[in-house]
Coordinates of C-alpha atoms and ligand atoms in Angstrom, one line a residue:
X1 CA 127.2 105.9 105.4
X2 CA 123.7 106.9 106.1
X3 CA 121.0 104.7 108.0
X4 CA 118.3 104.5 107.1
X5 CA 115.5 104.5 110.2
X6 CA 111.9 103.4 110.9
X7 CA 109.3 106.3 111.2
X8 CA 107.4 105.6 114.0
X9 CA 105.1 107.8 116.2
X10 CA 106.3 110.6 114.5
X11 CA 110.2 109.9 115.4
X12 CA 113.4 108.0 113.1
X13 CA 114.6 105.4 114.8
X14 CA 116.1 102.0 114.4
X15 CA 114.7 98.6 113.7
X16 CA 114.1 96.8 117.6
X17 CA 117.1 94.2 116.6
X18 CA 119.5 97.1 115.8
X19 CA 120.2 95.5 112.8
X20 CA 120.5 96.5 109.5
X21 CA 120.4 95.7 105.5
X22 CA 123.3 96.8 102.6
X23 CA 121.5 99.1 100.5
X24 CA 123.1 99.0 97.1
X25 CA 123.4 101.3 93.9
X26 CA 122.6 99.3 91.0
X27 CA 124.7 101.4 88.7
X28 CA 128.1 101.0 90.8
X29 CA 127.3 97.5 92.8
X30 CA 128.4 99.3 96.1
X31 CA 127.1 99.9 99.2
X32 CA 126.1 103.1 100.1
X33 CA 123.5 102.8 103.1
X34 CA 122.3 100.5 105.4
X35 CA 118.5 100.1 105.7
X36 CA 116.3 98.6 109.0
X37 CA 115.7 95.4 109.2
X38 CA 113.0 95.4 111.3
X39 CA 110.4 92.8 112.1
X40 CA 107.5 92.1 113.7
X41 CA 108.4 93.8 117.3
X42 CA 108.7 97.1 115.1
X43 CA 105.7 96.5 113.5
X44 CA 103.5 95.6 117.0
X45 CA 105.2 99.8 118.0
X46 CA 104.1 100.7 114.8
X47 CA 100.5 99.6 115.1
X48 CA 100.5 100.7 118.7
X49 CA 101.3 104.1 117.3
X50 CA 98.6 104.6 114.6
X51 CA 96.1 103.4 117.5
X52 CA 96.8 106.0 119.6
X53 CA 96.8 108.7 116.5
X54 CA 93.2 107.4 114.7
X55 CA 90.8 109.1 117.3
X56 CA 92.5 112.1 116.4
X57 CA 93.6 111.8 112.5
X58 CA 89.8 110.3 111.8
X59 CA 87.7 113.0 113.4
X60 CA 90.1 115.9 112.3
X61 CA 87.7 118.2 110.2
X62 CA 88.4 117.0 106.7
X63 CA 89.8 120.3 105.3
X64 CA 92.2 120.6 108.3
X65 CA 93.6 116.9 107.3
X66 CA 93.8 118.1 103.4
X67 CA 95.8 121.5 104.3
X68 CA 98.6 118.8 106.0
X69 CA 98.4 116.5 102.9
X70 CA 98.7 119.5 101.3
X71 CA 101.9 120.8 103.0
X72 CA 103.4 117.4 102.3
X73 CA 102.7 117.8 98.4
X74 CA 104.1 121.1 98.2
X75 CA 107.2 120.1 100.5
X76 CA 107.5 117.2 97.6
X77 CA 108.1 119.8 94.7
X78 CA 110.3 122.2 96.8
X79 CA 112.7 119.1 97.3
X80 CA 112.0 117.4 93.9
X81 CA 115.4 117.4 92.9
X82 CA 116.9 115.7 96.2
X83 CA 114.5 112.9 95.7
X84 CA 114.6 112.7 92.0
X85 CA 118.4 112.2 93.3
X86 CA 118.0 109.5 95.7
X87 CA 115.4 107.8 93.3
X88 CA 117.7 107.3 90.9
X89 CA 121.0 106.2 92.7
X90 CA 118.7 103.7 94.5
X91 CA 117.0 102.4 92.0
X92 CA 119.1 102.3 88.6
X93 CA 116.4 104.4 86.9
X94 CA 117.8 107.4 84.7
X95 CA 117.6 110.9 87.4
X96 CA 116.0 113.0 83.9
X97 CA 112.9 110.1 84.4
X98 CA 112.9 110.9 88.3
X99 CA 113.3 114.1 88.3
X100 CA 110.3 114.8 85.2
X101 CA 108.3 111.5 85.8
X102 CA 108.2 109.7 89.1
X103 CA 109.2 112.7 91.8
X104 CA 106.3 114.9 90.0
X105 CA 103.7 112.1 90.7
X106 CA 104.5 111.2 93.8
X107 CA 103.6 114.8 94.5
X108 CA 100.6 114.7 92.0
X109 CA 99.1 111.4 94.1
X110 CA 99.4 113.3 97.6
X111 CA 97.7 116.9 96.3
X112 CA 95.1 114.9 93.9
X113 CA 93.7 112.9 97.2
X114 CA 94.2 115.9 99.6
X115 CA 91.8 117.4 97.3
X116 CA 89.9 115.0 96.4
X117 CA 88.6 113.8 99.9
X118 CA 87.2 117.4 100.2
X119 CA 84.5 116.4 97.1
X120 CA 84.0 112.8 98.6
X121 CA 80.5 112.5 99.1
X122 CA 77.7 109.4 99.8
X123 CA 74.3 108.7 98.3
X124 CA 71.4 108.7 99.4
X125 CA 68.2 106.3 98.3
X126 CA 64.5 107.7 98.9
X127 CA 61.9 105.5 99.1
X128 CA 59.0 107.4 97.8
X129 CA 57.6 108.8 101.1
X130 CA 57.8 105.9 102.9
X131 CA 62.0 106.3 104.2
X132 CA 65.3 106.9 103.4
X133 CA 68.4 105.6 102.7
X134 CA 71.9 107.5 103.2
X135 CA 75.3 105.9 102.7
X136 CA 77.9 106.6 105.5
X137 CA 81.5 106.0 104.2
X138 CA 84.4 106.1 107.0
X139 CA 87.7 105.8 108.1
X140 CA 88.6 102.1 108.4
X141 CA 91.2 102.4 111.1
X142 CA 94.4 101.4 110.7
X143 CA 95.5 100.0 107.3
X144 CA 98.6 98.3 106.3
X145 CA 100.5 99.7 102.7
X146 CA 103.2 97.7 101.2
X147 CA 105.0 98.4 97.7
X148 CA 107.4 97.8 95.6
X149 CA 111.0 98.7 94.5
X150 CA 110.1 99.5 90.6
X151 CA 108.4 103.1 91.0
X152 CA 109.4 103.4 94.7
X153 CA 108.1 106.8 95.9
X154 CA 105.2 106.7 93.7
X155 CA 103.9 103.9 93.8
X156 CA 104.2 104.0 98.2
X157 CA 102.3 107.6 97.6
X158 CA 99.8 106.4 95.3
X159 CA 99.3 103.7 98.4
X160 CA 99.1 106.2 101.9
X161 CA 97.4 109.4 99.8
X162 CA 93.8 108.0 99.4
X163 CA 94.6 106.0 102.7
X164 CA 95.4 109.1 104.9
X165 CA 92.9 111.8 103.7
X166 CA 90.3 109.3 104.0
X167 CA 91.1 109.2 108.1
X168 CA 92.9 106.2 108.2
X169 CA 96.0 105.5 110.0
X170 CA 98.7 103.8 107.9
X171 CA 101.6 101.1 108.9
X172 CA 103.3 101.0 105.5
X173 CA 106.7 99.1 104.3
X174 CA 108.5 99.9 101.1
X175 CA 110.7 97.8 99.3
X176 CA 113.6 97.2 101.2
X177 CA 115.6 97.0 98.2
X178 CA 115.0 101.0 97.4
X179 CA 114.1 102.3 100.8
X180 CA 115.8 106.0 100.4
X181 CA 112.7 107.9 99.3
X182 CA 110.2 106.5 101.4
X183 CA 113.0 107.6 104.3
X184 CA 113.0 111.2 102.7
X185 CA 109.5 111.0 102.7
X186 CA 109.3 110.5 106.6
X187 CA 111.1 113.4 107.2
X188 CA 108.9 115.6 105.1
X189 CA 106.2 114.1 107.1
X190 CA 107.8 115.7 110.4
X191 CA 108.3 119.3 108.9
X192 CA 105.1 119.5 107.7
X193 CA 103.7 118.4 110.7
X194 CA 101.8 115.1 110.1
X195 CA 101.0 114.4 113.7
X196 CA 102.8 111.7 115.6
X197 CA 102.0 108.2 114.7
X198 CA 99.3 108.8 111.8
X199 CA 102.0 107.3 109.0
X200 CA 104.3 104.8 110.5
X201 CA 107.1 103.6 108.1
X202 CA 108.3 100.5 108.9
X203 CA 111.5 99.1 106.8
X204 CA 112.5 96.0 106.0
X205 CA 112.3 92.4 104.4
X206 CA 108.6 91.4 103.0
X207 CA 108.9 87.7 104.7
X208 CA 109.5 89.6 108.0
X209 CA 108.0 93.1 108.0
X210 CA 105.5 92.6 105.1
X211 CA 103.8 89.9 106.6
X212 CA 103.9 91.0 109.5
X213 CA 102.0 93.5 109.0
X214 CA 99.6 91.0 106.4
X215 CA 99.2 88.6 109.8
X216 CA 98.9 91.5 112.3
X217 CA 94.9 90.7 113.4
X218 CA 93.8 94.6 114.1
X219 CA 95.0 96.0 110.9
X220 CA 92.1 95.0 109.3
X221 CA 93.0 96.4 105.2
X222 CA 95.9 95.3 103.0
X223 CA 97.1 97.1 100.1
X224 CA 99.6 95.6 98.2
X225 CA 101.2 96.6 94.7
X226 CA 104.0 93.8 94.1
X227 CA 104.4 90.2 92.4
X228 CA 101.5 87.5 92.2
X229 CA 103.1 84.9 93.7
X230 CA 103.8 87.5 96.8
X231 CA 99.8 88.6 96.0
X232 CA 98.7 85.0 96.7
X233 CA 100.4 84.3 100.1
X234 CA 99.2 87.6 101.2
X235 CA 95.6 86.4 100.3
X236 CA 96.3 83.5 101.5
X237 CA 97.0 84.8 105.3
X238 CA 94.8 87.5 105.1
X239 CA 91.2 86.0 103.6
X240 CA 90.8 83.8 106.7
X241 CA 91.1 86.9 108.5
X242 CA 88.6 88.5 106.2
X243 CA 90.5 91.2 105.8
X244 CA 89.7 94.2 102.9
X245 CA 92.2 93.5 100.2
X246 CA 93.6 95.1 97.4
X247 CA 96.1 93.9 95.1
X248 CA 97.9 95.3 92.6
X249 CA 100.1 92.4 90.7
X250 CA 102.1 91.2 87.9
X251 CA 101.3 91.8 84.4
X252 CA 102.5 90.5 80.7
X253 CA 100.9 93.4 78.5
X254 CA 100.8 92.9 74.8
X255 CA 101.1 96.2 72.4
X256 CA 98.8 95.2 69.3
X257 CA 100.2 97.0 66.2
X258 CA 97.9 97.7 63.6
X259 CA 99.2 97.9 59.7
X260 CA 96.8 101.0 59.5
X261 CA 98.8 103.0 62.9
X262 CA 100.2 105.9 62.5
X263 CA 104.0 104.2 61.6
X264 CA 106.3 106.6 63.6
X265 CA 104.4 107.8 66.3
X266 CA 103.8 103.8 66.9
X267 CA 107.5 102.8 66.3
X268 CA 108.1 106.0 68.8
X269 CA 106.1 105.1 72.0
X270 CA 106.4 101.4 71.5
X271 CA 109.8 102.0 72.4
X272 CA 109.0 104.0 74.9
X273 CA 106.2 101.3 75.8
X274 CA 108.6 98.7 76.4
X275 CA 112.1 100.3 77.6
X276 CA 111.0 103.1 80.0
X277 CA 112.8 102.6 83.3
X278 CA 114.5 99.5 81.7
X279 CA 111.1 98.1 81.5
X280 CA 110.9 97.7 85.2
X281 CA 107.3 99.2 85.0
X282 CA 104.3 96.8 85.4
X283 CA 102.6 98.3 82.7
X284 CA 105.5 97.8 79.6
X285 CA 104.5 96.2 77.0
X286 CA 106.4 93.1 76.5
X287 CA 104.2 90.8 73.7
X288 CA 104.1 92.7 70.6
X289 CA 101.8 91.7 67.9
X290 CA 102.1 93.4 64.6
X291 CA 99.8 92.9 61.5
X292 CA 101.9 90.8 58.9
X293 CA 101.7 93.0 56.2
X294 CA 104.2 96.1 57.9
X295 CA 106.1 93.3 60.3
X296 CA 108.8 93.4 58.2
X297 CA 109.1 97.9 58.3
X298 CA 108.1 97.8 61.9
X299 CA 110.6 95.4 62.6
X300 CA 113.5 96.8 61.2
X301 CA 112.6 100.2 62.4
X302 CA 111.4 99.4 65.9
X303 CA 115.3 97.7 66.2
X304 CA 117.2 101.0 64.9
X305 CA 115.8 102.7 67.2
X306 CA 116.0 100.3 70.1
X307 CA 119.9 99.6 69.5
X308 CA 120.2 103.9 69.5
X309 CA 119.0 104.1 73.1
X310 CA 121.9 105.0 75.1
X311 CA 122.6 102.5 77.8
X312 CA 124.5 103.6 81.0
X313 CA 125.0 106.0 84.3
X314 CA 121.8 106.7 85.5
X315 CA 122.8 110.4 86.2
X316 CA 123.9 111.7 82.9
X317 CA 121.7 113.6 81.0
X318 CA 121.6 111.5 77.7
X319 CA 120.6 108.3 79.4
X320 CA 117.9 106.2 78.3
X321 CA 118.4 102.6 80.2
X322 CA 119.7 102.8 83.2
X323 CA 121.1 100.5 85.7
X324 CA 118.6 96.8 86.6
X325 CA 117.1 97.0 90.1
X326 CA 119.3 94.4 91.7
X327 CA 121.8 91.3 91.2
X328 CA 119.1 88.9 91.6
X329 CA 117.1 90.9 89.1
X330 CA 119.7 91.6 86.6
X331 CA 120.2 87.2 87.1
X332 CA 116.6 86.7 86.5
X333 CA 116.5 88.6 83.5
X334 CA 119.7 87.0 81.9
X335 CA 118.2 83.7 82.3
X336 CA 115.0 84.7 80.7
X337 CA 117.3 85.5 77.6
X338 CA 118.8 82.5 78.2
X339 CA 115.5 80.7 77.8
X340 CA 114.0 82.7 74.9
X341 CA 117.3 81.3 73.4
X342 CA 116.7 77.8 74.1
X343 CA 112.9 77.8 73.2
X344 CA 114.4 78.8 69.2
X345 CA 113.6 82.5 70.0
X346 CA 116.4 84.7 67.7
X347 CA 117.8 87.9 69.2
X348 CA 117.6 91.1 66.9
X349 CA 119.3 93.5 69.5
X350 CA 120.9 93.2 72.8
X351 CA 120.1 90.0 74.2
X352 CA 123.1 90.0 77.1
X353 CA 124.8 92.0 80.0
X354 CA 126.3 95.5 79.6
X355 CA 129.6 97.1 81.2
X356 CA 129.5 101.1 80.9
X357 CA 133.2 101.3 82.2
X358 CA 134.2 104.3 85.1
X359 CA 131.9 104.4 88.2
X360 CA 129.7 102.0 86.3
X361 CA 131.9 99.0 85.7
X362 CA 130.4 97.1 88.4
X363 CA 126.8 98.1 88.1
X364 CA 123.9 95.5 86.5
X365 CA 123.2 96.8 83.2
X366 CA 121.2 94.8 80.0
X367 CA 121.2 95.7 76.5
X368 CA 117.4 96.5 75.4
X369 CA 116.8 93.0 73.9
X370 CA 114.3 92.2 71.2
X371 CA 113.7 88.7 70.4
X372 CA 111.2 87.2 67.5
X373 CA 110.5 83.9 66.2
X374 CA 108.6 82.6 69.5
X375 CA 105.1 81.2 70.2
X376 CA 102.3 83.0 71.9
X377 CA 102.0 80.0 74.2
X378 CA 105.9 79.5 74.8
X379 CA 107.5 80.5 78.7
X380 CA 109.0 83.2 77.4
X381 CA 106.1 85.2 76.1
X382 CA 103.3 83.6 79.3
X383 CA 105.9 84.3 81.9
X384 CA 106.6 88.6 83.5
X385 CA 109.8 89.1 82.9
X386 CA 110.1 92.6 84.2
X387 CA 113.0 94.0 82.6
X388 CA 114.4 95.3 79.4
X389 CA 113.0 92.6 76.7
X390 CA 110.6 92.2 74.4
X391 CA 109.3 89.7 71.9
X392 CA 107.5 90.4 68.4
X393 CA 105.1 88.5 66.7
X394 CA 103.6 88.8 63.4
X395 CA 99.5 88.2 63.0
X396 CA 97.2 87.9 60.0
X397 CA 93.5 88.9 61.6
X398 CA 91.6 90.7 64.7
X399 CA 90.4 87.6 66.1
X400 CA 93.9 85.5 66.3
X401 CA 96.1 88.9 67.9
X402 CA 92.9 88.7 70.4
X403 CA 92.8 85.2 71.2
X404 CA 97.3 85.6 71.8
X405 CA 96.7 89.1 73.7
X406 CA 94.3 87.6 76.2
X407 CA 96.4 84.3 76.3
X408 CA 98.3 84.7 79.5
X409 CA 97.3 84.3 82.9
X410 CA 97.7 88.1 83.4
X411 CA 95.4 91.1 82.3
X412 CA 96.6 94.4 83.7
X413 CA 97.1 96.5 80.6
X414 CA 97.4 96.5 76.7
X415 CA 97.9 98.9 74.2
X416 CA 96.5 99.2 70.6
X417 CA 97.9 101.3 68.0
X418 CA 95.8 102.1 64.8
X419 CA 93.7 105.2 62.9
X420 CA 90.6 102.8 62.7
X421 CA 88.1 104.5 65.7
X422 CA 85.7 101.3 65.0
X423 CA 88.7 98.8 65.0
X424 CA 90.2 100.6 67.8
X425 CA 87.1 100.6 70.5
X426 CA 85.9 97.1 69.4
X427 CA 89.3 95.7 69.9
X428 CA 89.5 97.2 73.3
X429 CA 86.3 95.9 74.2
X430 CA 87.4 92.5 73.8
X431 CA 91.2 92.4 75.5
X432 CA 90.9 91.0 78.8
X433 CA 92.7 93.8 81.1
X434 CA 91.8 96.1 83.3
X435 CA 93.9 98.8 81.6
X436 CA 93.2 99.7 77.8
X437 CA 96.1 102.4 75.5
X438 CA 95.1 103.7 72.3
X439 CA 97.4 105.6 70.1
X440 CA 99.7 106.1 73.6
X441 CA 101.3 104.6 76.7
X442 CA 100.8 105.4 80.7
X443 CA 98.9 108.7 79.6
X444 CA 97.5 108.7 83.5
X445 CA 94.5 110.7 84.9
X446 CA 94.5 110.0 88.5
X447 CA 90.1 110.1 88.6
X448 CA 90.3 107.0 86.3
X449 CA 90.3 103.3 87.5
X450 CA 93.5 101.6 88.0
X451 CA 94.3 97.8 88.3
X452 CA 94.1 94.2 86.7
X453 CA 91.9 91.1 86.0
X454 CA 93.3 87.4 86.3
X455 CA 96.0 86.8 88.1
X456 CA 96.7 91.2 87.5
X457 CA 95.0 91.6 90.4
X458 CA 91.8 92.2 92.5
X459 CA 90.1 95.6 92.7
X460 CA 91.2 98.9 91.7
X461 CA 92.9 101.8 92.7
X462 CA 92.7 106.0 91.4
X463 CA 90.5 108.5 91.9
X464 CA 86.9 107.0 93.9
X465 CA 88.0 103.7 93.8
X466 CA 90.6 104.0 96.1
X467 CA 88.7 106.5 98.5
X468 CA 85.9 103.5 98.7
X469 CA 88.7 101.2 98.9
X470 CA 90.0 102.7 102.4
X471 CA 86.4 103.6 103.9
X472 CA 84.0 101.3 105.4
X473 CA 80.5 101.6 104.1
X474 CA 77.1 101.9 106.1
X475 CA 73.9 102.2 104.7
X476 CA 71.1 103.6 107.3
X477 CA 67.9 103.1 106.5
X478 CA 65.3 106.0 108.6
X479 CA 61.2 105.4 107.8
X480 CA 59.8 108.5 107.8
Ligands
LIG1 P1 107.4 91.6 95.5 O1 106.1 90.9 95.4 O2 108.6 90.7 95.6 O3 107.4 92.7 96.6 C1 106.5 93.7 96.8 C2 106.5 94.2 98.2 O4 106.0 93.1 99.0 C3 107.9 94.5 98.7 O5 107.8 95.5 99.7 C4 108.3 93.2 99.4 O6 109.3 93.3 100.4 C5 107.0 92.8 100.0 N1 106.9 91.4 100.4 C6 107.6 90.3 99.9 N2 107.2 89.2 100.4 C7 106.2 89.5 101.3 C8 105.3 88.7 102.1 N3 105.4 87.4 102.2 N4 104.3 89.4 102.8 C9 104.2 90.7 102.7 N5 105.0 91.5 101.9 C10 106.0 90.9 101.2 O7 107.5 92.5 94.1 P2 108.7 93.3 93.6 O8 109.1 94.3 94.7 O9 109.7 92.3 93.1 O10 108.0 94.1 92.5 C11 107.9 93.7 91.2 C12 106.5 93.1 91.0 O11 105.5 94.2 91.3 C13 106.3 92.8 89.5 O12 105.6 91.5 89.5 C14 105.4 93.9 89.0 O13 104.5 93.5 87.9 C15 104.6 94.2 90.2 N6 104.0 95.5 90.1 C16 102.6 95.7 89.9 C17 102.1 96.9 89.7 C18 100.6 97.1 89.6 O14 100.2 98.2 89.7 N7 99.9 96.1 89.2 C19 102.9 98.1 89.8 C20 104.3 97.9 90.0 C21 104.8 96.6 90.1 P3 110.9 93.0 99.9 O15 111.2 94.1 98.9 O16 111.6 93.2 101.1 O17 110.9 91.6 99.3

């Protein structure tokens, strides 16, 4: 059974304690690795370690640290397959969505900010004749990364790219609960020689490592992708310490069907809105409002094609829900069907557990579930559920699907299906997320803002943002 190790100053090794976690495959319940579990002794070598590297990562000439990042991209897509792989029998996701989807990006997030930092530039103010104002932006120093198990290598990439080619040195801690690629990813960083100590990987348990790292007083920058509740004790510790933050959290994203959408291409990626990667995705859609007058069509055709979605082994081709993250996961979503159930909601499909027999029988799968017959205000359509269900809703007018889209306590993302371009950029003006769809789902350019409002989230990551986000900024003022 493979261990998997820490990454620290540029060697694997394990945790101080010399203990380790069960790392489980979702699909088949077992065992198959055992992951560190370190804790703050690991993270005090890892910190010591990215010290030591910053003088050196933070004045390496910036093209220099982009032909690394580079090297690490391309190592990405020469192994994409491996990790795809890994991806999948860690996480339950189908290998066809890792292997086309998540691998690709993770490789896409590293080569987008290894170019990117080269066309990173500041501004400068004149003052008539009378002086003049440049903006210096640099390295922070060393910056703490933590992420979660949903999209495990991409969202940890999506994390360390901007950080690195921006100077910084990184402590960073995936999930422990799907640790594998983040490993893989530390031995990429060896062969393409990331210099000692520049990325340290630390694995483990968030109360432990992730905190740690949140409470360690010289890393001075947080960024965290993972639940609000999490989000809020890691404010918590860190605003006394007026530490930089950014937070990427929870969401509950409604889909807003209009009766004048095109009907198939709708019915099509609101499906795929909701149900990708078991709807283990922050940005699913899990409200969704349709206009009265084609509930009834949408309704019966958004079910047929939910109940066709092949449920089962992650690593066969014709998968389309794969295997739920973890036990605890798997519980916590049966009891939110549990609850819809109580609160009057009625289920139209799936709506309990699922065994695929053979390798499988032991795995944690759920039907696709679609419920209707809820209120807008009712736990079950206010509380992230984060799995494979989804509740529909009929409404009559613009302003009432507005005032039940923006009624949660999230705002990360919505989507709006209709052929109106008026109805369609007024609408999106209004819903309170940081994250707007028209006509489509997760169509990503990496330049382009990313993050939440409310309890979503604070600041934003992609493209500028996230270079700003991990440099500090000085403004010198020089009268002529
Ligand atoms: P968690 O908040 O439980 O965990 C996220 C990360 O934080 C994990 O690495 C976790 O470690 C760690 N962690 C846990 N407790 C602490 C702590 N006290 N201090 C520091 N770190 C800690 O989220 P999940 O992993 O369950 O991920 C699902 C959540 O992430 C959902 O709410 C989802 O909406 C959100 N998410 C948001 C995205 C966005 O871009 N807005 C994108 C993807 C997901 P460990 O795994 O060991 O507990």
């Amino acid at each position: 059974m493979e261990n998997i190790f820490n990454y620290i100053n540029g060697v694997l090794q394990a945790p101080v304690s010399n203990q380790f976690l069960e790392n489980i495959n979702p699909a088949t319940g077992e065992v198959y690795s055992l992951c560190a579990d370190s804790d703050e002794r690991d993270v005090a070598q890892a910190y010591e370690a990215a010290e030591a590297a910053f003088p050196i990562w933070s004045e390496m000439p910036t093209n220099d640290r982009s032909k690394i990042l580079l090297k690490i991209a391309h190592l990405i897509a020469e192994k994409n397959d491996e990790l795809a792989l890994a991806e999948s029998i860690d996480q339950g996701k189908p290998l066809w969505l890792a292997k086309h989807g998540e691998i690709p990006r993770a490789q896409s997030n590293i080569h987008f900010f290894a170019t990117a930092i080269e066309h990173f530039a500041s501004e400068a103010h004149a003052m008539g004749n009378h002086a003049i104002n440049y903006t210096l932006r640099t390295p922070i120093g060393i910056v703490g990364c933590i992420s979660p198990w949903n999209l495990p290598l991409y969202l940890f990439t999506w994390k360390i790219a901007p950080a690195l080619a921006a100077g910084n040195c990184v402590v960073a801690k995936p999930s422990e609960i799907t640790p594998m690629t983040a490993y893989l990813f530390s031995k990429i960083c060896i062969e393409a020689g990331l210099p000692k100590g520049v990325l340290n990987i630390v694995h483990g348990l968030g109360p432990k490592v992730g905190s740690a790292i949140v409470a360690h007083e010289k890393i001075t920058a947080i960024s965290f992708t993972g639940g609000t509740k999490t989000g809020a004790e890691i404010a918590r510790i860190a605003a006394p310490m007026f530490k930089k933050l950014s937070l990427e959290l929870g969401g509950k994203n409604p889909n807003i069907i209009f009766a004048d959408c095109d009907f198939e291409k709708t019915v099509k990626e609101s499906v795929r809105a909701s149900f990708t990667n078991q709807g283990e995705i922050c940005l699913c859609g899990s409200r969704i409002y349709i206009e009265r007058s084609i509930y009834e069509q949408y309704k019966t055709a958004f079910v047929a094609q939910v109940a066709s979605l092949k449920i089962g082994d992650p690593l066969q081709d014709d998968t389309k829900v794969g295997a739920i993250v973890s036990k605890l996961h798997f519980d916590k979503v049966l009891s939110y069907i549990a609850l819809a159930k109580e609160e009057g909601g009625a289920i139209l499909t799936g709506g309990k557990s699922f065994n695929p027999g053979g390798n499988c029988s032991n795995g944690f799968f759920i039907e696709p579930t679609v419920i209707e017959g809820l209120g807008h205000l009712c736990r079950t359509n206010q509380e992230e559920i984060f799995g494979p269900v989804v509740t529909l809703q009929p409404f009559d007018t613009e302003e009432e699907v507005l005032a039940m889209a923006n009624s949660t306590q999230y705002g990360l993302a919505c989507t709006v299906f209709t052929e109106n371009l008026s109805k369609a950029h007024r609408v999106a003006g209004k819903i309170k997320s940081g994250i707007v769809w028209v006509n489509c789902w997760l169509l990503r350019d990496l330049r382009t803002p990313f993050g939440g409002v409310k309890q979503s989230g604070v600041g934003r990551e992609g493209g500028w943002e996230a270079l700003r986000f991990f440099t500090e900024t000085k403004n010198v003022c020089v009268k002529i």
